[in-house]
Amino acid sequence: MKLLEYEAKQLFAEEGIRVPTGILVSKHEEILLHMDELAGKVVVKAQVDVGGRGKAGGVLMADHDTVIEKARQLFNTTIKGVPVTRVLIEERLDIRHEYYVSIAIDRAKKQPVILFAETGGMDIEETAQKEKNAVRSVSFCPLLPDVPNFLLRELCGDSPAEIQKTVNRLYHVFCHKDALLAEINPLVTTPDGVYAADAKLIIDDNSLARQGIAINRDLSEREREAEKHGFSFVELAGTIGVIGNGAGLTMSTLDLIEFYGGRAADFLDVGGGADTERVMHAVRLVASVPSVRVIVVNLLGGITRCDEVARGIIAAGVAIPVIVRIAGTNAEEGRKLLSEKGYEMLDTMDHVVKKAVEVAG
Ligand code: GDP
Ligand code: MN
């Protein structure tokens, strides 16, 4: 789950990373309560989960006299289509230099990897493309509690010692918060020391409970419902609903839909041993996706019993056509139950998918 800048900064500060003092508001009028704290120059920052926010007009410079107007301006616009519901007003840092640092997992090495550039800021992507050596990287054993000093030196070159310390503190955030990404761009030097001028933190969805996060905001309501039932579920842009068991079978169903010129509306893997109730919830969930015109159920009976699957489909009782291919354990009985209720069944995956593409139009 992605955290917003102000949330990430709070967690960074807990690990000793210096962040500018700031005030979070959800209406420009709220700023009136804080006018004495806003004596000097400030930065007004839209709290939206959008890359390239600054360039899209989401970061504005202001002072005591203009801060309310600038905040109002942000509340009245969208940044790359995202409405602004919260604005962070921060003391403006006297930036001398901008660095870039981010920590992620190198999946090939199965180790944390730290990227660092001496020329950070809004143009980091272009810089990285233009200059091959602009971004340095190191990876190391994930069991180490700190980034080894020799690697910090290799990474940060001649940058100030405080920069290296901050990189190590960011690594602590990364570990303690079960992050997939921890980034500071720009990490800045000022006459008063080193600060994180921006902050980005993505927490591993598998760790949300451990991190005390009750709701994954990045999921749609339907995706949350699916999580509750333990389905692997992803909403897609097409019109053909898909329910399968096993990621492989479900993926190949999706592939076949594409092959025949259709577009899948979702990926839903009910998992092993799906019973009547699970199948019922799966069918209802997929039927609730607004774009779905037809549902393909492609299930292989093993531990899963096809008669239970049939009962689940019937119990769901959705109005959208459901086309079924079941094979394996108790398939015979399942087919009998479904045909009594008038469901369309075909015996190969190829046939159900072709039929569904036809029905979806
Ligand atoms: P992003 O576009 O979402 O990455 O937003 P940032 O928070 O990184 O801000 C964009 C740019 O605004 C930074 O690269 C800085 O150059 C500038 N900026 C942000 N905060 C400050 C500040 O406190 N002082 C100054 N002088 N510039 C700032
Ligand atoms: Mn930034």
mmCIF file of C-alpha atoms and ligand atoms in Angstrom:
data_model
loop_
_atom_site.group_PDB
_atom_site.id
_atom_site.type_symbol
_atom_site.label_atom_id
_atom_site.label_comp_id
_atom_site.label_asym_id
_atom_site.label_seq_id
_atom_site.Cartn_x
_atom_site.Cartn_y
_atom_site.Cartn_z
ATOM 1 C CA MET A 1 0.000 0.000 0.000
ATOM 2 C CA LYS A 2 1.326 3.394 -0.942
ATOM 3 C CA LEU A 3 1.584 6.020 1.761
ATOM 4 C CA LEU A 4 1.155 9.698 1.069
ATOM 5 C CA GLU A 5 4.074 12.079 1.570
ATOM 6 C CA TYR A 6 2.922 13.369 4.962
ATOM 7 C CA GLU A 7 2.417 9.836 6.294
ATOM 8 C CA ALA A 8 5.787 8.667 5.029
ATOM 9 C CA LYS A 9 7.510 11.727 6.487
ATOM 10 C CA GLN A 10 6.070 10.965 9.901
ATOM 11 C CA LEU A 11 7.538 7.444 9.772
ATOM 12 C CA PHE A 12 10.856 8.759 8.447
ATOM 13 C CA ALA A 13 11.035 11.217 11.350
ATOM 14 C CA GLU A 14 10.520 8.375 13.826
ATOM 15 C CA GLU A 15 13.753 6.847 12.557
ATOM 16 C CA GLY A 16 15.639 10.115 12.993
ATOM 17 C CA ILE A 17 15.419 11.481 9.451
ATOM 18 C CA ARG A 18 14.920 15.244 9.517
ATOM 19 C CA VAL A 19 11.814 16.465 7.746
ATOM 20 C CA PRO A 20 10.523 20.032 7.435
ATOM 21 C CA THR A 21 7.863 21.069 9.926
ATOM 22 C CA GLY A 22 4.480 21.028 8.304
ATOM 23 C CA ILE A 23 0.758 21.449 8.722
ATOM 24 C CA LEU A 24 -1.786 19.203 7.063
ATOM 25 C CA VAL A 25 -5.111 20.712 6.069
ATOM 26 C CA SER A 26 -8.182 19.402 4.301
ATOM 27 C CA LYS A 27 -9.705 22.853 3.599
ATOM 28 C CA HIS A 28 -7.926 26.088 2.841
ATOM 29 C CA GLU A 29 -9.887 27.823 5.623
ATOM 30 C CA GLU A 30 -8.140 25.621 8.207
ATOM 31 C CA ILE A 31 -4.933 27.486 7.482
ATOM 32 C CA LEU A 32 -6.358 30.530 9.327
ATOM 33 C CA LEU A 33 -5.875 28.647 12.607
ATOM 34 C CA HIS A 34 -2.158 28.288 11.913
ATOM 35 C CA MET A 35 -1.232 31.735 10.622
ATOM 36 C CA ASP A 36 1.258 32.448 13.456
ATOM 37 C CA GLU A 37 3.202 29.307 12.605
ATOM 38 C CA LEU A 38 3.453 30.386 8.978
ATOM 39 C CA ALA A 39 5.661 33.429 9.282
ATOM 40 C CA GLY A 40 8.213 32.728 6.564
ATOM 41 C CA LYS A 41 8.400 31.145 3.160
ATOM 42 C CA VAL A 42 6.473 27.916 2.688
ATOM 43 C CA VAL A 43 5.851 25.152 0.174
ATOM 44 C CA VAL A 44 2.264 24.107 -0.464
ATOM 45 C CA LYS A 45 2.038 20.459 -1.494
ATOM 46 C CA ALA A 46 -0.932 18.472 -2.778
ATOM 47 C CA GLN A 47 -1.067 15.097 -1.017
ATOM 48 C CA VAL A 48 -1.865 12.926 -3.997
ATOM 49 C CA ASP A 49 -0.439 9.603 -5.015
ATOM 50 C CA VAL A 50 0.813 10.808 -8.376
ATOM 51 C CA GLY A 51 4.301 10.602 -9.881
ATOM 52 C CA GLY A 52 5.759 13.861 -11.211
ATOM 53 C CA ARG A 53 3.486 15.832 -8.939
ATOM 54 C CA GLY A 54 5.723 18.918 -8.918
ATOM 55 C CA LYS A 55 5.807 19.165 -12.694
ATOM 56 C CA ALA A 56 2.042 18.638 -12.804
ATOM 57 C CA GLY A 57 1.547 21.738 -10.646
ATOM 58 C CA GLY A 58 1.052 19.969 -7.310
ATOM 59 C CA VAL A 59 3.873 21.758 -5.469
ATOM 60 C CA LEU A 60 3.574 25.533 -5.096
ATOM 61 C CA MET A 61 5.812 28.121 -3.450
ATOM 62 C CA ALA A 62 4.110 30.620 -1.167
ATOM 63 C CA ASP A 63 4.574 32.910 1.821
ATOM 64 C CA HIS A 64 2.479 34.186 4.709
ATOM 65 C CA ASP A 65 0.396 36.406 2.426
ATOM 66 C CA THR A 66 -0.262 33.943 -0.389
ATOM 67 C CA VAL A 67 -0.465 30.586 1.374
ATOM 68 C CA ILE A 68 -4.263 30.474 1.660
ATOM 69 C CA GLU A 69 -4.730 31.412 -1.973
ATOM 70 C CA LYS A 70 -2.195 28.794 -3.146
ATOM 71 C CA ALA A 71 -3.831 26.097 -1.039
ATOM 72 C CA ARG A 72 -7.235 27.028 -2.397
ATOM 73 C CA GLN A 73 -5.797 26.783 -5.883
ATOM 74 C CA LEU A 74 -4.677 23.201 -5.177
ATOM 75 C CA PHE A 75 -8.001 22.178 -3.639
ATOM 76 C CA ASN A 76 -9.756 23.456 -6.751
ATOM 77 C CA THR A 77 -7.714 21.467 -9.256
ATOM 78 C CA THR A 78 -6.866 17.873 -10.025
ATOM 79 C CA ILE A 79 -3.290 16.638 -10.371
ATOM 80 C CA LYS A 80 -3.129 14.258 -13.336
ATOM 81 C CA GLY A 81 -6.834 13.631 -12.805
ATOM 82 C CA VAL A 82 -6.611 13.044 -9.052
ATOM 83 C CA PRO A 83 -8.613 15.440 -6.881
ATOM 84 C CA VAL A 84 -6.752 17.107 -4.015
ATOM 85 C CA THR A 85 -8.337 16.408 -0.633
ATOM 86 C CA ARG A 86 -5.344 17.182 1.570
ATOM 87 C CA VAL A 87 -2.614 19.758 1.376
ATOM 88 C CA LEU A 88 0.640 19.804 3.312
ATOM 89 C CA ILE A 89 2.097 23.209 4.090
ATOM 90 C CA GLU A 90 5.747 23.090 5.021
ATOM 91 C CA GLU A 91 8.463 25.528 5.961
ATOM 92 C CA ARG A 92 10.423 26.122 2.775
ATOM 93 C CA LEU A 93 13.923 24.683 2.938
ATOM 94 C CA ASP A 94 16.882 26.699 1.730
ATOM 95 C CA ILE A 95 18.077 23.960 -0.588
ATOM 96 C CA ARG A 96 21.780 23.887 -1.482
ATOM 97 C CA HIS A 97 21.902 20.521 -3.183
ATOM 98 C CA GLU A 98 19.412 17.789 -4.153
ATOM 99 C CA TYR A 99 20.317 14.100 -3.909
ATOM 100 C CA TYR A 100 18.265 11.039 -4.812
ATOM 101 C CA VAL A 101 18.017 7.873 -2.736
ATOM 102 C CA SER A 102 15.701 4.908 -2.915
ATOM 103 C CA ILE A 103 15.649 1.433 -1.439
ATOM 104 C CA ALA A 104 13.830 -1.535 -2.949
ATOM 105 C CA ILE A 105 14.213 -5.291 -3.271
ATOM 106 C CA ASP A 106 16.324 -6.731 -6.042
ATOM 107 C CA ARG A 107 14.239 -9.804 -6.783
ATOM 108 C CA ALA A 108 16.919 -11.519 -8.818
ATOM 109 C CA LYS A 109 19.483 -11.188 -6.024
ATOM 110 C CA LYS A 110 16.903 -11.545 -3.243
ATOM 111 C CA GLN A 111 18.553 -8.634 -1.484
ATOM 112 C CA PRO A 112 17.766 -5.012 -0.695
ATOM 113 C CA VAL A 113 19.167 -2.616 -3.267
ATOM 114 C CA ILE A 114 19.912 1.059 -2.661
ATOM 115 C CA LEU A 115 20.043 3.545 -5.517
ATOM 116 C CA PHE A 116 21.744 6.876 -5.015
ATOM 117 C CA ALA A 117 22.369 9.848 -7.266
ATOM 118 C CA GLU A 118 24.230 13.060 -6.535
ATOM 119 C CA THR A 119 21.906 14.905 -8.877
ATOM 120 C CA GLY A 120 18.436 14.256 -7.508
ATOM 121 C CA GLY A 121 15.224 16.200 -7.969
ATOM 122 C CA MET A 122 12.431 16.271 -10.469
ATOM 123 C CA ASP A 123 14.594 15.331 -13.468
ATOM 124 C CA ILE A 124 16.040 12.151 -11.995
ATOM 125 C CA GLU A 125 14.504 9.920 -14.678
ATOM 126 C CA GLU A 126 16.045 11.934 -17.519
ATOM 127 C CA THR A 127 19.354 12.229 -15.681
ATOM 128 C CA ALA A 128 19.449 8.468 -15.167
ATOM 129 C CA GLN A 129 18.793 7.914 -18.863
ATOM 130 C CA LYS A 130 21.267 10.469 -20.149
ATOM 131 C CA GLU A 131 24.158 9.726 -17.836
ATOM 132 C CA LYS A 132 24.912 6.085 -17.457
ATOM 133 C CA ASN A 133 26.791 6.535 -14.177
ATOM 134 C CA ALA A 134 24.528 9.114 -12.564
ATOM 135 C CA VAL A 135 22.781 6.514 -10.417
ATOM 136 C CA ARG A 136 24.937 4.212 -8.316
ATOM 137 C CA SER A 137 23.596 1.103 -6.655
ATOM 138 C CA VAL A 138 24.613 -1.377 -3.983
ATOM 139 C CA SER A 139 22.918 -4.476 -2.647
ATOM 140 C CA PHE A 140 23.797 -6.484 0.426
ATOM 141 C CA CYS A 141 22.723 -9.251 2.759
ATOM 142 C CA PRO A 142 19.227 -8.584 4.161
ATOM 143 C CA LEU A 143 20.238 -9.941 7.574
ATOM 144 C CA LEU A 144 22.506 -6.963 8.276
ATOM 145 C CA PRO A 145 20.866 -4.418 10.581
ATOM 146 C CA ASP A 146 22.754 -1.536 8.941
ATOM 147 C CA VAL A 147 24.116 -0.690 5.542
ATOM 148 C CA PRO A 148 27.831 -1.542 5.783
ATOM 149 C CA ASN A 149 29.978 1.606 5.939
ATOM 150 C CA PHE A 150 32.151 0.686 2.997
ATOM 151 C CA LEU A 151 29.035 0.355 0.839
ATOM 152 C CA LEU A 152 27.714 3.700 2.043
ATOM 153 C CA ARG A 153 31.004 5.272 0.961
ATOM 154 C CA GLU A 154 30.857 3.510 -2.392
ATOM 155 C CA LEU A 155 27.279 4.641 -2.857
ATOM 156 C CA CYS A 156 27.460 8.234 -1.667
ATOM 157 C CA GLY A 157 30.939 9.203 -2.839
ATOM 158 C CA ASP A 158 32.066 12.509 -1.345
ATOM 159 C CA SER A 159 28.627 13.605 -0.218
ATOM 160 C CA PRO A 160 28.433 14.819 3.412
ATOM 161 C CA ALA A 161 28.561 12.254 6.214
ATOM 162 C CA GLU A 162 25.056 13.266 7.274
ATOM 163 C CA ILE A 163 23.783 12.126 3.873
ATOM 164 C CA GLN A 164 25.267 8.683 4.450
ATOM 165 C CA LYS A 165 23.702 8.538 7.914
ATOM 166 C CA THR A 166 20.339 9.448 6.424
ATOM 167 C CA VAL A 167 20.625 6.680 3.849
ATOM 168 C CA ASN A 168 21.209 4.229 6.688
ATOM 169 C CA ARG A 169 18.211 5.608 8.595
ATOM 170 C CA LEU A 170 16.111 5.167 5.470
ATOM 171 C CA TYR A 171 17.246 1.557 5.438
ATOM 172 C CA HIS A 172 15.925 1.233 8.992
ATOM 173 C CA VAL A 173 12.568 2.578 7.838
ATOM 174 C CA PHE A 174 12.630 0.134 4.946
ATOM 175 C CA CYS A 175 13.196 -2.833 7.286
ATOM 176 C CA HIS A 176 11.004 -1.821 10.205
ATOM 177 C CA LYS A 177 8.063 -0.870 8.013
ATOM 178 C CA ASP A 178 8.227 -3.957 5.756
ATOM 179 C CA ALA A 179 8.557 -1.665 2.776
ATOM 180 C CA LEU A 180 8.785 -2.566 -0.883
ATOM 181 C CA LEU A 181 10.045 0.928 -1.638
ATOM 182 C CA ALA A 182 11.429 3.749 0.506
ATOM 183 C CA GLU A 183 12.489 6.830 -1.412
ATOM 184 C CA ILE A 184 13.641 10.372 -0.756
ATOM 185 C CA ASN A 185 13.767 12.619 -3.795
ATOM 186 C CA PRO A 186 15.083 15.105 -3.205
ATOM 187 C CA LEU A 187 17.209 14.442 -0.151
ATOM 188 C CA VAL A 188 18.641 17.901 0.392
ATOM 189 C CA THR A 189 21.433 19.745 2.103
ATOM 190 C CA THR A 190 20.580 23.120 3.639
ATOM 191 C CA PRO A 191 22.506 25.519 5.888
ATOM 192 C CA ASP A 192 20.694 23.802 8.799
ATOM 193 C CA GLY A 193 21.631 20.273 7.787
ATOM 194 C CA VAL A 194 20.185 17.437 5.768
ATOM 195 C CA TYR A 195 16.438 17.044 5.189
ATOM 196 C CA ALA A 196 14.031 14.756 3.385
ATOM 197 C CA ALA A 197 12.203 17.303 1.215
ATOM 198 C CA ASP A 198 9.924 14.590 -0.185
ATOM 199 C CA ALA A 199 9.064 11.071 0.963
ATOM 200 C CA LYS A 200 7.688 7.953 -0.614
ATOM 201 C CA LEU A 201 6.938 4.668 1.112
ATOM 202 C CA ILE A 202 5.189 1.568 -0.199
ATOM 203 C CA ILE A 203 4.362 -1.068 2.391
ATOM 204 C CA ASP A 204 4.175 -4.729 1.429
ATOM 205 C CA ASP A 205 0.479 -5.671 1.353
ATOM 206 C CA ASN A 206 1.326 -8.913 3.124
ATOM 207 C CA SER A 207 2.550 -6.936 6.134
ATOM 208 C CA LEU A 208 -0.341 -4.558 6.612
ATOM 209 C CA ALA A 209 -1.678 -6.403 9.665
ATOM 210 C CA ARG A 210 1.757 -6.391 11.293
ATOM 211 C CA GLN A 211 2.069 -2.684 10.525
ATOM 212 C CA GLY A 212 -1.265 -1.982 12.196
ATOM 213 C CA ILE A 213 -2.946 -0.941 8.948
ATOM 214 C CA ALA A 214 -6.514 -2.220 8.944
ATOM 215 C CA ILE A 215 -7.583 -1.250 5.451
ATOM 216 C CA ASN A 216 -5.643 -1.398 2.223
ATOM 217 C CA ARG A 217 -6.661 1.894 0.601
ATOM 218 C CA ASP A 218 -5.149 0.860 -2.716
ATOM 219 C CA LEU A 219 -7.750 -1.868 -3.210
ATOM 220 C CA SER A 220 -11.207 -1.320 -4.677
ATOM 221 C CA GLU A 221 -14.183 -2.350 -2.574
ATOM 222 C CA ARG A 222 -14.530 -5.516 -4.656
ATOM 223 C CA GLU A 223 -10.855 -6.333 -4.296
ATOM 224 C CA ARG A 224 -11.251 -6.016 -0.525
ATOM 225 C CA GLU A 225 -14.255 -8.321 -0.604
ATOM 226 C CA ALA A 226 -12.174 -10.837 -2.582
ATOM 227 C CA GLU A 227 -9.372 -10.592 -0.047
ATOM 228 C CA LYS A 228 -11.864 -11.457 2.698
ATOM 229 C CA HIS A 229 -12.730 -14.709 0.914
ATOM 230 C CA GLY A 230 -9.110 -15.465 0.106
ATOM 231 C CA PHE A 231 -9.542 -15.186 -3.663
ATOM 232 C CA SER A 232 -6.751 -13.951 -5.905
ATOM 233 C CA PHE A 233 -8.677 -11.263 -7.728
ATOM 234 C CA VAL A 234 -7.695 -8.499 -10.106
ATOM 235 C CA GLU A 235 -10.130 -6.281 -11.953
ATOM 236 C CA LEU A 236 -9.380 -5.729 -15.624
ATOM 237 C CA ALA A 237 -10.914 -3.587 -18.330
ATOM 238 C CA GLY A 238 -12.857 -6.112 -20.429
ATOM 239 C CA THR A 239 -16.354 -7.583 -20.545
ATOM 240 C CA ILE A 240 -15.828 -11.304 -19.894
ATOM 241 C CA GLY A 241 -15.816 -12.361 -16.256
ATOM 242 C CA VAL A 242 -13.393 -15.169 -15.437
ATOM 243 C CA ILE A 243 -13.449 -17.659 -12.572
ATOM 244 C CA GLY A 244 -10.895 -20.451 -12.462
ATOM 245 C CA ASN A 245 -9.080 -22.591 -9.944
ATOM 246 C CA GLY A 246 -5.329 -22.400 -9.854
ATOM 247 C CA ALA A 247 -3.404 -19.420 -11.177
ATOM 248 C CA GLY A 248 -2.230 -21.367 -14.240
ATOM 249 C CA LEU A 249 -5.658 -22.424 -15.399
ATOM 250 C CA THR A 250 -7.082 -18.980 -14.732
ATOM 251 C CA MET A 251 -4.234 -17.247 -16.596
ATOM 252 C CA SER A 252 -4.571 -19.536 -19.578
ATOM 253 C CA THR A 253 -8.300 -18.793 -19.642
ATOM 254 C CA LEU A 254 -7.421 -15.112 -19.836
ATOM 255 C CA ASP A 255 -4.912 -15.795 -22.604
ATOM 256 C CA LEU A 256 -7.447 -17.763 -24.598
ATOM 257 C CA ILE A 257 -9.995 -14.959 -24.270
ATOM 258 C CA GLU A 258 -7.445 -12.550 -25.760
ATOM 259 C CA PHE A 259 -6.621 -15.121 -28.441
ATOM 260 C CA TYR A 260 -10.253 -15.226 -29.567
ATOM 261 C CA GLY A 261 -10.485 -11.445 -29.586
ATOM 262 C CA GLY A 262 -12.266 -10.922 -26.281
ATOM 263 C CA ARG A 263 -11.236 -8.923 -23.215
ATOM 264 C CA ALA A 264 -11.317 -10.325 -19.700
ATOM 265 C CA ALA A 265 -13.023 -8.267 -17.000
ATOM 266 C CA ASP A 266 -11.132 -9.888 -14.168
ATOM 267 C CA PHE A 267 -8.831 -12.596 -12.957
ATOM 268 C CA LEU A 268 -10.342 -14.655 -10.143
ATOM 269 C CA ASP A 269 -8.700 -17.755 -8.764
ATOM 270 C CA VAL A 270 -10.993 -19.403 -6.197
ATOM 271 C CA GLY A 271 -8.096 -21.531 -4.958
ATOM 272 C CA GLY A 272 -8.069 -25.196 -4.063
ATOM 273 C CA GLY A 273 -10.990 -27.111 -2.571
ATOM 274 C CA ALA A 274 -13.599 -24.451 -3.353
ATOM 275 C CA ASP A 275 -16.961 -25.412 -1.888
ATOM 276 C CA THR A 276 -20.505 -24.271 -2.681
ATOM 277 C CA GLU A 277 -20.231 -21.099 -0.645
ATOM 278 C CA ARG A 278 -16.886 -19.988 -2.044
ATOM 279 C CA VAL A 279 -18.047 -20.519 -5.605
ATOM 280 C CA MET A 280 -21.264 -18.629 -4.876
ATOM 281 C CA HIS A 281 -19.300 -15.642 -3.515
ATOM 282 C CA ALA A 282 -16.935 -15.770 -6.490
ATOM 283 C CA VAL A 283 -19.763 -15.736 -9.039
ATOM 284 C CA ARG A 284 -21.569 -12.898 -7.263
ATOM 285 C CA LEU A 285 -18.367 -10.893 -6.969
ATOM 286 C CA VAL A 286 -17.529 -11.184 -10.662
ATOM 287 C CA ALA A 287 -21.142 -10.478 -11.628
ATOM 288 C CA SER A 288 -20.931 -7.231 -9.641
ATOM 289 C CA VAL A 289 -18.173 -5.853 -11.883
ATOM 290 C CA PRO A 290 -20.150 -3.310 -13.952
ATOM 291 C CA SER A 291 -18.531 -4.130 -17.303
ATOM 292 C CA VAL A 292 -19.192 -7.890 -17.127
ATOM 293 C CA ARG A 293 -21.580 -9.245 -19.813
ATOM 294 C CA VAL A 294 -20.869 -12.943 -19.455
ATOM 295 C CA ILE A 295 -18.979 -15.121 -16.973
ATOM 296 C CA VAL A 296 -16.733 -18.052 -17.847
ATOM 297 C CA VAL A 297 -16.332 -20.610 -15.081
ATOM 298 C CA ASN A 298 -13.414 -22.895 -15.862
ATOM 299 C CA LEU A 299 -12.824 -25.294 -12.984
ATOM 300 C CA LEU A 300 -10.952 -28.498 -12.682
ATOM 301 C CA GLY A 301 -12.208 -30.916 -10.058
ATOM 302 C CA GLY A 302 -9.551 -32.496 -7.917
ATOM 303 C CA ILE A 303 -9.992 -31.786 -4.247
ATOM 304 C CA THR A 304 -12.612 -29.395 -5.547
ATOM 305 C CA ARG A 305 -15.824 -31.298 -6.221
ATOM 306 C CA CYS A 306 -17.658 -30.257 -9.355
ATOM 307 C CA ASP A 307 -21.099 -30.904 -7.832
ATOM 308 C CA GLU A 308 -20.259 -28.331 -5.139
ATOM 309 C CA VAL A 309 -19.149 -25.946 -7.857
ATOM 310 C CA ALA A 310 -22.465 -26.449 -9.659
ATOM 311 C CA ARG A 311 -24.402 -25.808 -6.464
ATOM 312 C CA GLY A 312 -22.396 -22.639 -5.910
ATOM 313 C CA ILE A 313 -23.157 -21.333 -9.389
ATOM 314 C CA ILE A 314 -26.844 -22.098 -8.930
ATOM 315 C CA ALA A 315 -26.917 -20.544 -5.438
ATOM 316 C CA ALA A 316 -25.357 -17.335 -6.787
ATOM 317 C CA GLY A 317 -28.353 -17.001 -9.110
ATOM 318 C CA VAL A 318 -26.954 -14.100 -11.085
ATOM 319 C CA ALA A 319 -28.775 -12.589 -14.049
ATOM 320 C CA ILE A 320 -25.680 -12.495 -16.279
ATOM 321 C CA PRO A 321 -25.120 -15.607 -18.451
ATOM 322 C CA VAL A 322 -22.668 -18.073 -16.884
ATOM 323 C CA ILE A 323 -20.925 -20.495 -19.206
ATOM 324 C CA VAL A 324 -19.366 -23.465 -17.506
ATOM 325 C CA ARG A 325 -16.630 -25.938 -18.133
ATOM 326 C CA ILE A 326 -16.109 -28.380 -15.298
ATOM 327 C CA ALA A 327 -14.019 -31.513 -15.434
ATOM 328 C CA GLY A 328 -12.752 -34.024 -12.909
ATOM 329 C CA THR A 329 -14.163 -35.111 -9.548
ATOM 330 C CA ASN A 330 -17.982 -35.417 -9.628
ATOM 331 C CA ALA A 331 -18.180 -33.564 -12.947
ATOM 332 C CA GLU A 332 -20.998 -35.798 -14.131
ATOM 333 C CA GLU A 333 -23.188 -34.902 -11.156
ATOM 334 C CA GLY A 334 -22.274 -31.222 -11.443
ATOM 335 C CA ARG A 335 -23.265 -31.114 -15.083
ATOM 336 C CA LYS A 336 -26.557 -32.778 -14.315
ATOM 337 C CA LEU A 337 -27.401 -30.174 -11.667
ATOM 338 C CA LEU A 338 -26.498 -27.312 -13.984
ATOM 339 C CA SER A 339 -28.322 -28.654 -17.015
ATOM 340 C CA GLU A 340 -31.484 -29.035 -14.933
ATOM 341 C CA LYS A 341 -31.289 -25.303 -14.298
ATOM 342 C CA GLY A 342 -30.588 -24.517 -17.929
ATOM 343 C CA TYR A 343 -26.935 -23.446 -17.654
ATOM 344 C CA GLU A 344 -24.825 -23.630 -20.755
ATOM 345 C CA MET A 345 -21.965 -26.110 -20.491
ATOM 346 C CA LEU A 346 -19.231 -27.012 -22.913
ATOM 347 C CA ASP A 347 -16.618 -29.649 -22.369
ATOM 348 C CA THR A 348 -13.431 -27.928 -23.393
ATOM 349 C CA MET A 349 -11.819 -24.710 -22.374
ATOM 350 C CA ASP A 350 -11.549 -23.734 -25.998
ATOM 351 C CA HIS A 351 -15.297 -24.049 -26.490
ATOM 352 C CA VAL A 352 -16.372 -22.148 -23.371
ATOM 353 C CA VAL A 353 -14.062 -19.288 -24.188
ATOM 354 C CA LYS A 354 -15.131 -19.086 -27.833
ATOM 355 C CA LYS A 355 -18.751 -19.103 -26.743
ATOM 356 C CA ALA A 356 -18.168 -16.399 -24.135
ATOM 357 C CA VAL A 357 -16.417 -14.147 -26.650
ATOM 358 C CA GLU A 358 -19.424 -14.592 -28.942
ATOM 359 C CA VAL A 359 -21.919 -13.760 -26.160
ATOM 360 C CA ALA A 360 -19.892 -10.735 -25.032
ATOM 361 C CA GLY A 361 -20.010 -9.434 -28.584
HETATM 362 P P1 GDP B 1 7.337 15.606 -6.522
HETATM 363 O O1 GDP B 1 7.308 16.328 -7.824
HETATM 364 O O2 GDP B 1 6.047 14.946 -6.200
HETATM 365 O O3 GDP B 1 8.504 14.664 -6.421
HETATM 366 O O4 GDP B 1 7.483 16.715 -5.375
HETATM 367 P P2 GDP B 1 8.706 17.143 -4.440
HETATM 368 O O5 GDP B 1 8.248 17.153 -3.051
HETATM 369 O O6 GDP B 1 9.925 16.326 -4.720
HETATM 370 O O7 GDP B 1 8.945 18.628 -4.870
HETATM 371 C C1 GDP B 1 9.296 18.954 -6.193
HETATM 372 C C2 GDP B 1 10.431 19.936 -6.208
HETATM 373 O O8 GDP B 1 10.050 21.123 -5.509
HETATM 374 C C3 GDP B 1 11.683 19.451 -5.507
HETATM 375 O O9 GDP B 1 12.515 18.708 -6.341
HETATM 376 C C4 GDP B 1 12.340 20.745 -5.090
HETATM 377 O O10 GDP B 1 13.159 21.254 -6.118
HETATM 378 C C5 GDP B 1 11.175 21.688 -4.888
HETATM 379 N N1 GDP B 1 10.944 21.824 -3.445
HETATM 380 C C6 GDP B 1 10.223 21.014 -2.653
HETATM 381 N N2 GDP B 1 10.279 21.417 -1.372
HETATM 382 C C7 GDP B 1 11.082 22.496 -1.364
HETATM 383 C C8 GDP B 1 11.571 23.385 -0.337
HETATM 384 O O11 GDP B 1 11.276 23.243 0.852
HETATM 385 N N3 GDP B 1 12.372 24.396 -0.735
HETATM 386 C C9 GDP B 1 12.723 24.591 -2.029
HETATM 387 N N4 GDP B 1 13.530 25.603 -2.315
HETATM 388 N N5 GDP B 1 12.295 23.785 -3.003
HETATM 389 C C10 GDP B 1 11.489 22.758 -2.690
HETATM 390 MN MN MN B 2 9.945 14.201 -5.174
#
